[in-house]
Amino acid sequence: MSGQRVYDFAEGAREMRELLGGKGANIAEMTRLLGPDRVPAGFTITTEACVAYMEGGGTFPAGLDEEIAAALARLEAQAGKRLGDPDDPLLVSVRSGARESMPGMMDTVLNLGLNDDSVEGLASRTGNERFAWDSYRRFVQMYGNVVVGIEGRRFEDLIQAEKRELEVSLDVELDAAALRRLTEAFKSLYEFPADPTAQLHAAVAAVFGSWMGDRAVTYRRLNHIPDSWGTAVNVQQMVFGNKGETSSSGVAFSRDEVTGAPQPSGDFLPNAQGEDVVSGVRTPRDVSELGEWNPEVSEQLMGILRTLERHYGDMQDTEFTVEEGRLYMLQTRNAKRPAQAAVRFAVDAVVEGLLEPEQALLTIDAGTLETLLHPTFDPHSQYELLAEGVAASPGAAQGEVVFDAATAIAAAAEGRDVILVRSFTEADDVGGFHAARGVLTSEGGKASHAALVARGMGVPAVTGAGTLTVDEEAGEVRIAGEVVLRAGDHVAIDGSAGAITADEVPVVAPEMSTAFETVLGWADEVRRLGVRTNADTPEDARRARRFGAEGIGLCRTEHMFFGENRHEAIVAVILADSDDERREALLRLLPLQQGDFESLFEAMDGLPVTIRLLDPPLHEFLPPMREVEDRLEVARRDGSDEVAAIEHELSRVRALQEVNPMLATRGVRLGILFPAIYEMQIEAICRALATARARGVDVHAEIMVPLVDYRRELEVLEEQVERVAADNGLTRGVDYAVGTMIELPRACVRADEIGLAADFCSFGTNDLTQTTLGFSRDDIEGRILSRYIEMGVFDRSPFETLDTPGVGQLVRMGAWLARSAKAEIKLGVCGEHGGDPDSIEFFNDSGIDYVSCSPYRVPVARVAAAQAELRARA
Ligand code: PEP
Ligand code: MG
């Protein structure tokens, strides 16, 4: 702790945002840059003081009041006015300002320092009685609302009553006498403190307290901002945009904040204070009209926007006030902007010579780039929100509600657009994902099966829409017991925003703009990490390749066992009594699998294709036991000749039941216990390789063994692969490679000996997270996740962003061990984290060679990998 808890604006700088908050640090920087005449003076109370306030259970740390008093005295000396002076009072604003901006989430108090005496001084000094009383009534209202906690509606009711009385409709039509009456009425709602020092103390405490307010807490959860940061408080001399028609308040962006086009944008309102511009009570004017209102001010503002942009090397979002023709800048910050504006700015900034490409790359929030590839709801459209869920897979989609995969497939075959609506999804719904335009579930979050599969396929999805009850049996969706959707009804979802509506909403289609291509080109020049894709179908593979994927890092073959004849065949394999029967079923699958692999090799001609041998527990392919038992009962009752067959099926299904399938016969264990299945897959890969090659395709096949713990497991499989390949005339190291997934803690710890046996290792960070943390990846969402975030155990799901201190250390150790055993080994990451910018930064610094992610994340990963490398070099 630095000790000093209050800093004058003149003492701060841009680098001090952790201590002074973003707003405080930027005001300080702006004061240096534009000079004290353009930026009203003031001081910042540090985030550390806020943390101490919270730790002290809501009391100021010892000495803080004195530090504030000293800073206030300096401010008064500089302003030549005193807070509460009955002749010529200083007024201040008290505003929050955390390290990251949290717009509108915390409290603000304006016009502080007014009371029954000082309002008279303000009126006589300015010769503007209406202005003085308007400022006072705003203060009493804001103080009552923000500091004392009186509902805003009660003040609004009194204002409405006054307007009715005077038969006027606008606030600006209330004269000084009316405002005076309103102020009195407001003061009767609570005990208003006349002492400005007491006002200031309480306002600062209220802003500190608003850090833990519901709005702020929710915003932080959604944006992964830790509670422990606290907010700074900025106390700044008021300047007035409400002093008449030569005054105004406004917000201005240095460029168009939606498109990124080079013209500044924003709004302003003559004769108004800042809150009027944002509150929407009066319609503001476009900042492009500022020149008509006051050409000199307009020119000054445009010049300042350019200066700020040049100084910060980024698009700026500012607030300004014009007081009787004089322009003041109240704050500036890097503009939050949609991906399209971010990309446009980056490219334009380089063309204009404002930034170098490497600097421009760093101004982009890589995580948002995915939205550029998916259609979204037209932002200008109006619709009624039915419910909200987790924005699980970006893109907008609409169609008829269907409740099961089979109906989705049938409907799609007829050319109808459908949305698959389920409480949650499972492996055998996957066919329905392909057929549907979008997926909506009432349970599960960003790492649920529905979310993962949908993202992988680029199908928009909203998951975890908790207010919905999806009753698949009844074919209904209900909210609080009331039916809101039935099968066949229209529904639209926006998986980029988590929005659900029954309205028809126009969607806008994306294009890979040339600006986006330019940015990706820069990223490719810089990045060290390779970027591959997780793809199971040739369509996904082609799409990913268009987005710049440099190969397939993970093909999950289990998805290839769904679809009519395939599912039947794999069930026959599992249920088979004899080897002959099993072999026959496998022979049916062999050409189908071969075809799958051929088309993948073709789509990825010239690039590596990593095919993972079957991974999920076998029983996932079997019908639920309950269903078989029911069938048996019916068959017995009817005396059907199917009884023996169903009895046999039931005994097999029973035999394959496992208490904890995720930790049972999965991955390589499956290969060891049921070698025939892997043998068929290996054979199919070899044949596909030979056939594709014969057609001139440049094949780089990599066979990957999942869920390995022990080197011996891998060896058993390698022997099998090499034997089958040799039978097909293929040689390891020449025609194909064999590697493994590292997705269990033991495999990380023994990565040196495992690495010795492998040509490559790919970290499966989904299972590695599951097994390291002992959190089931299918059960953490919902209850556990939200509670843990609330309790501050972590601030985001470890399945979304790698738990670097825990799981990450295992990855780092594994990479180091594998590399020390075999320097040339190739190391990848193919869990969901491979597409997450923060995790990518960690992988870049951990000796990983490539990441692999879903197709739509490929551009995100390219940019994130470049940013990681740039930061590592800095
Ligand atoms: C993993 O575990 O990280 C992985 C990529 O495999 P899956 O998600 O298919 O279990
Ligand atoms: Mg796995």
PDB file of N, CA, C and O and ligand atoms in Angstrom, residues 554 556 558 612 615 662 666 706-707 741-743 763-768 770 777 830-831, ligand 2:
ATOM      1  N   LEU A 554      -8.046 -31.495 -33.974  1.00  0.00           N
ATOM      2  CA  LEU A 554      -8.864 -32.520 -33.309  1.00  0.00           C
ATOM      3  C   LEU A 554     -10.086 -32.838 -34.153  1.00  0.00           C
ATOM      4  O   LEU A 554     -10.929 -31.965 -34.386  1.00  0.00           O
ATOM      5  N   ARG A 556     -13.112 -35.249 -33.641  1.00  0.00           N
ATOM      6  CA  ARG A 556     -13.725 -36.153 -32.662  1.00  0.00           C
ATOM      7  C   ARG A 556     -14.541 -37.175 -33.436  1.00  0.00           C
ATOM      8  O   ARG A 556     -15.612 -36.845 -33.948  1.00  0.00           O
ATOM      9  N   GLU A 558     -16.362 -39.617 -32.543  1.00  0.00           N
ATOM     10  CA  GLU A 558     -17.623 -40.145 -32.017  1.00  0.00           C
ATOM     11  C   GLU A 558     -18.849 -39.589 -32.746  1.00  0.00           C
ATOM     12  O   GLU A 558     -19.856 -40.258 -32.896  1.00  0.00           O
ATOM     13  N   ARG A 612      -8.738 -38.320 -33.810  1.00  0.00           N
ATOM     14  CA  ARG A 612      -8.715 -38.964 -32.500  1.00  0.00           C
ATOM     15  C   ARG A 612      -9.548 -40.237 -32.545  1.00  0.00           C
ATOM     16  O   ARG A 612     -10.683 -40.232 -33.026  1.00  0.00           O
ATOM     17  N   ASP A 615     -13.619 -41.922 -28.276  1.00  0.00           N
ATOM     18  CA  ASP A 615     -13.355 -41.499 -26.902  1.00  0.00           C
ATOM     19  C   ASP A 615     -14.486 -41.739 -25.889  1.00  0.00           C
ATOM     20  O   ASP A 615     -14.218 -42.085 -24.751  1.00  0.00           O
ATOM     21  N   MET A 662     -17.596 -41.142 -17.061  1.00  0.00           N
ATOM     22  CA  MET A 662     -16.542 -40.216 -17.474  1.00  0.00           C
ATOM     23  C   MET A 662     -15.160 -40.692 -17.026  1.00  0.00           C
ATOM     24  O   MET A 662     -14.141 -40.349 -17.610  1.00  0.00           O
ATOM     25  N   ARG A 666     -13.386 -45.255 -21.027  1.00  0.00           N
ATOM     26  CA  ARG A 666     -13.336 -44.192 -22.030  1.00  0.00           C
ATOM     27  C   ARG A 666     -11.970 -44.193 -22.672  1.00  0.00           C
ATOM     28  O   ARG A 666     -11.021 -44.726 -22.115  1.00  0.00           O
ATOM     29  N   PRO A 706      -6.690 -40.965 -27.156  1.00  0.00           N
ATOM     30  CA  PRO A 706      -7.193 -40.125 -26.057  1.00  0.00           C
ATOM     31  C   PRO A 706      -7.012 -40.740 -24.678  1.00  0.00           C
ATOM     32  O   PRO A 706      -6.874 -41.952 -24.532  1.00  0.00           O
ATOM     33  N   LEU A 707      -7.020 -39.883 -23.674  1.00  0.00           N
ATOM     34  CA  LEU A 707      -7.127 -40.226 -22.250  1.00  0.00           C
ATOM     35  C   LEU A 707      -6.059 -41.202 -21.759  1.00  0.00           C
ATOM     36  O   LEU A 707      -6.344 -42.141 -21.031  1.00  0.00           O
ATOM     37  N   MET A 741      -3.266 -37.553 -26.525  1.00  0.00           N
ATOM     38  CA  MET A 741      -3.768 -36.388 -25.806  1.00  0.00           C
ATOM     39  C   MET A 741      -3.201 -36.435 -24.398  1.00  0.00           C
ATOM     40  O   MET A 741      -3.080 -37.499 -23.807  1.00  0.00           O
ATOM     41  N   ILE A 742      -2.876 -35.273 -23.909  1.00  0.00           N
ATOM     42  CA  ILE A 742      -2.474 -35.161 -22.504  1.00  0.00           C
ATOM     43  C   ILE A 742      -3.660 -34.474 -21.834  1.00  0.00           C
ATOM     44  O   ILE A 742      -3.869 -33.282 -22.003  1.00  0.00           O
ATOM     45  N   GLU A 743      -4.459 -35.234 -21.141  1.00  0.00           N
ATOM     46  CA  GLU A 743      -5.681 -34.655 -20.571  1.00  0.00           C
ATOM     47  C   GLU A 743      -5.969 -35.212 -19.180  1.00  0.00           C
ATOM     48  O   GLU A 743      -7.074 -35.078 -18.670  1.00  0.00           O
ATOM     49  N   PHE A 763      -2.698 -31.179 -25.643  1.00  0.00           N
ATOM     50  CA  PHE A 763      -3.307 -31.030 -24.324  1.00  0.00           C
ATOM     51  C   PHE A 763      -4.822 -30.893 -24.461  1.00  0.00           C
ATOM     52  O   PHE A 763      -5.300 -29.945 -25.093  1.00  0.00           O
ATOM     53  N   GLY A 764      -5.529 -31.835 -23.874  1.00  0.00           N
ATOM     54  CA  GLY A 764      -6.997 -31.780 -23.848  1.00  0.00           C
ATOM     55  C   GLY A 764      -7.396 -31.079 -22.568  1.00  0.00           C
ATOM     56  O   GLY A 764      -7.609 -31.695 -21.530  1.00  0.00           O
ATOM     57  N   THR A 765      -7.463 -29.776 -22.648  1.00  0.00           N
ATOM     58  CA  THR A 765      -7.633 -29.005 -21.410  1.00  0.00           C
ATOM     59  C   THR A 765      -9.047 -29.086 -20.840  1.00  0.00           C
ATOM     60  O   THR A 765      -9.262 -28.674 -19.700  1.00  0.00           O
ATOM     61  N   ASN A 766      -9.997 -29.633 -21.619  1.00  0.00           N
ATOM     62  CA  ASN A 766     -11.338 -29.822 -21.032  1.00  0.00           C
ATOM     63  C   ASN A 766     -11.284 -30.915 -19.974  1.00  0.00           C
ATOM     64  O   ASN A 766     -11.659 -30.717 -18.821  1.00  0.00           O
ATOM     65  N   ASP A 767     -10.787 -32.085 -20.369  1.00  0.00           N
ATOM     66  CA  ASP A 767     -10.688 -33.170 -19.394  1.00  0.00           C
ATOM     67  C   ASP A 767      -9.626 -32.884 -18.348  1.00  0.00           C
ATOM     68  O   ASP A 767      -9.770 -33.273 -17.193  1.00  0.00           O
ATOM     69  N   LEU A 768      -8.585 -32.192 -18.760  1.00  0.00           N
ATOM     70  CA  LEU A 768      -7.531 -31.889 -17.784  1.00  0.00           C
ATOM     71  C   LEU A 768      -8.071 -30.969 -16.684  1.00  0.00           C
ATOM     72  O   LEU A 768      -7.740 -31.112 -15.511  1.00  0.00           O
ATOM     73  N   GLN A 770     -11.270 -30.850 -15.838  1.00  0.00           N
ATOM     74  CA  GLN A 770     -12.216 -31.687 -15.098  1.00  0.00           C
ATOM     75  C   GLN A 770     -11.500 -32.570 -14.077  1.00  0.00           C
ATOM     76  O   GLN A 770     -11.912 -32.683 -12.924  1.00  0.00           O
ATOM     77  N   ARG A 777     -17.317 -31.447 -15.872  1.00  0.00           N
ATOM     78  CA  ARG A 777     -17.548 -30.393 -16.871  1.00  0.00           C
ATOM     79  C   ARG A 777     -19.014 -30.286 -17.253  1.00  0.00           C
ATOM     80  O   ARG A 777     -19.463 -29.254 -17.740  1.00  0.00           O
ATOM     81  N   CYS A 830      -6.002 -28.662 -27.635  1.00  0.00           N
ATOM     82  CA  CYS A 830      -7.238 -28.783 -28.418  1.00  0.00           C
ATOM     83  C   CYS A 830      -8.490 -28.695 -27.557  1.00  0.00           C
ATOM     84  O   CYS A 830      -9.576 -28.942 -28.028  1.00  0.00           O
ATOM     85  N   GLY A 831      -8.356 -28.338 -26.273  1.00  0.00           N
ATOM     86  CA  GLY A 831      -9.554 -28.112 -25.464  1.00  0.00           C
ATOM     87  C   GLY A 831     -10.185 -26.783 -25.853  1.00  0.00           C
ATOM     88  O   GLY A 831      -9.617 -26.031 -26.655  1.00  0.00           O
TER      89      GLY A 831
HETATM   90 MG    MG B   2     -11.131 -35.072 -23.610  1.00  0.00          MG
END
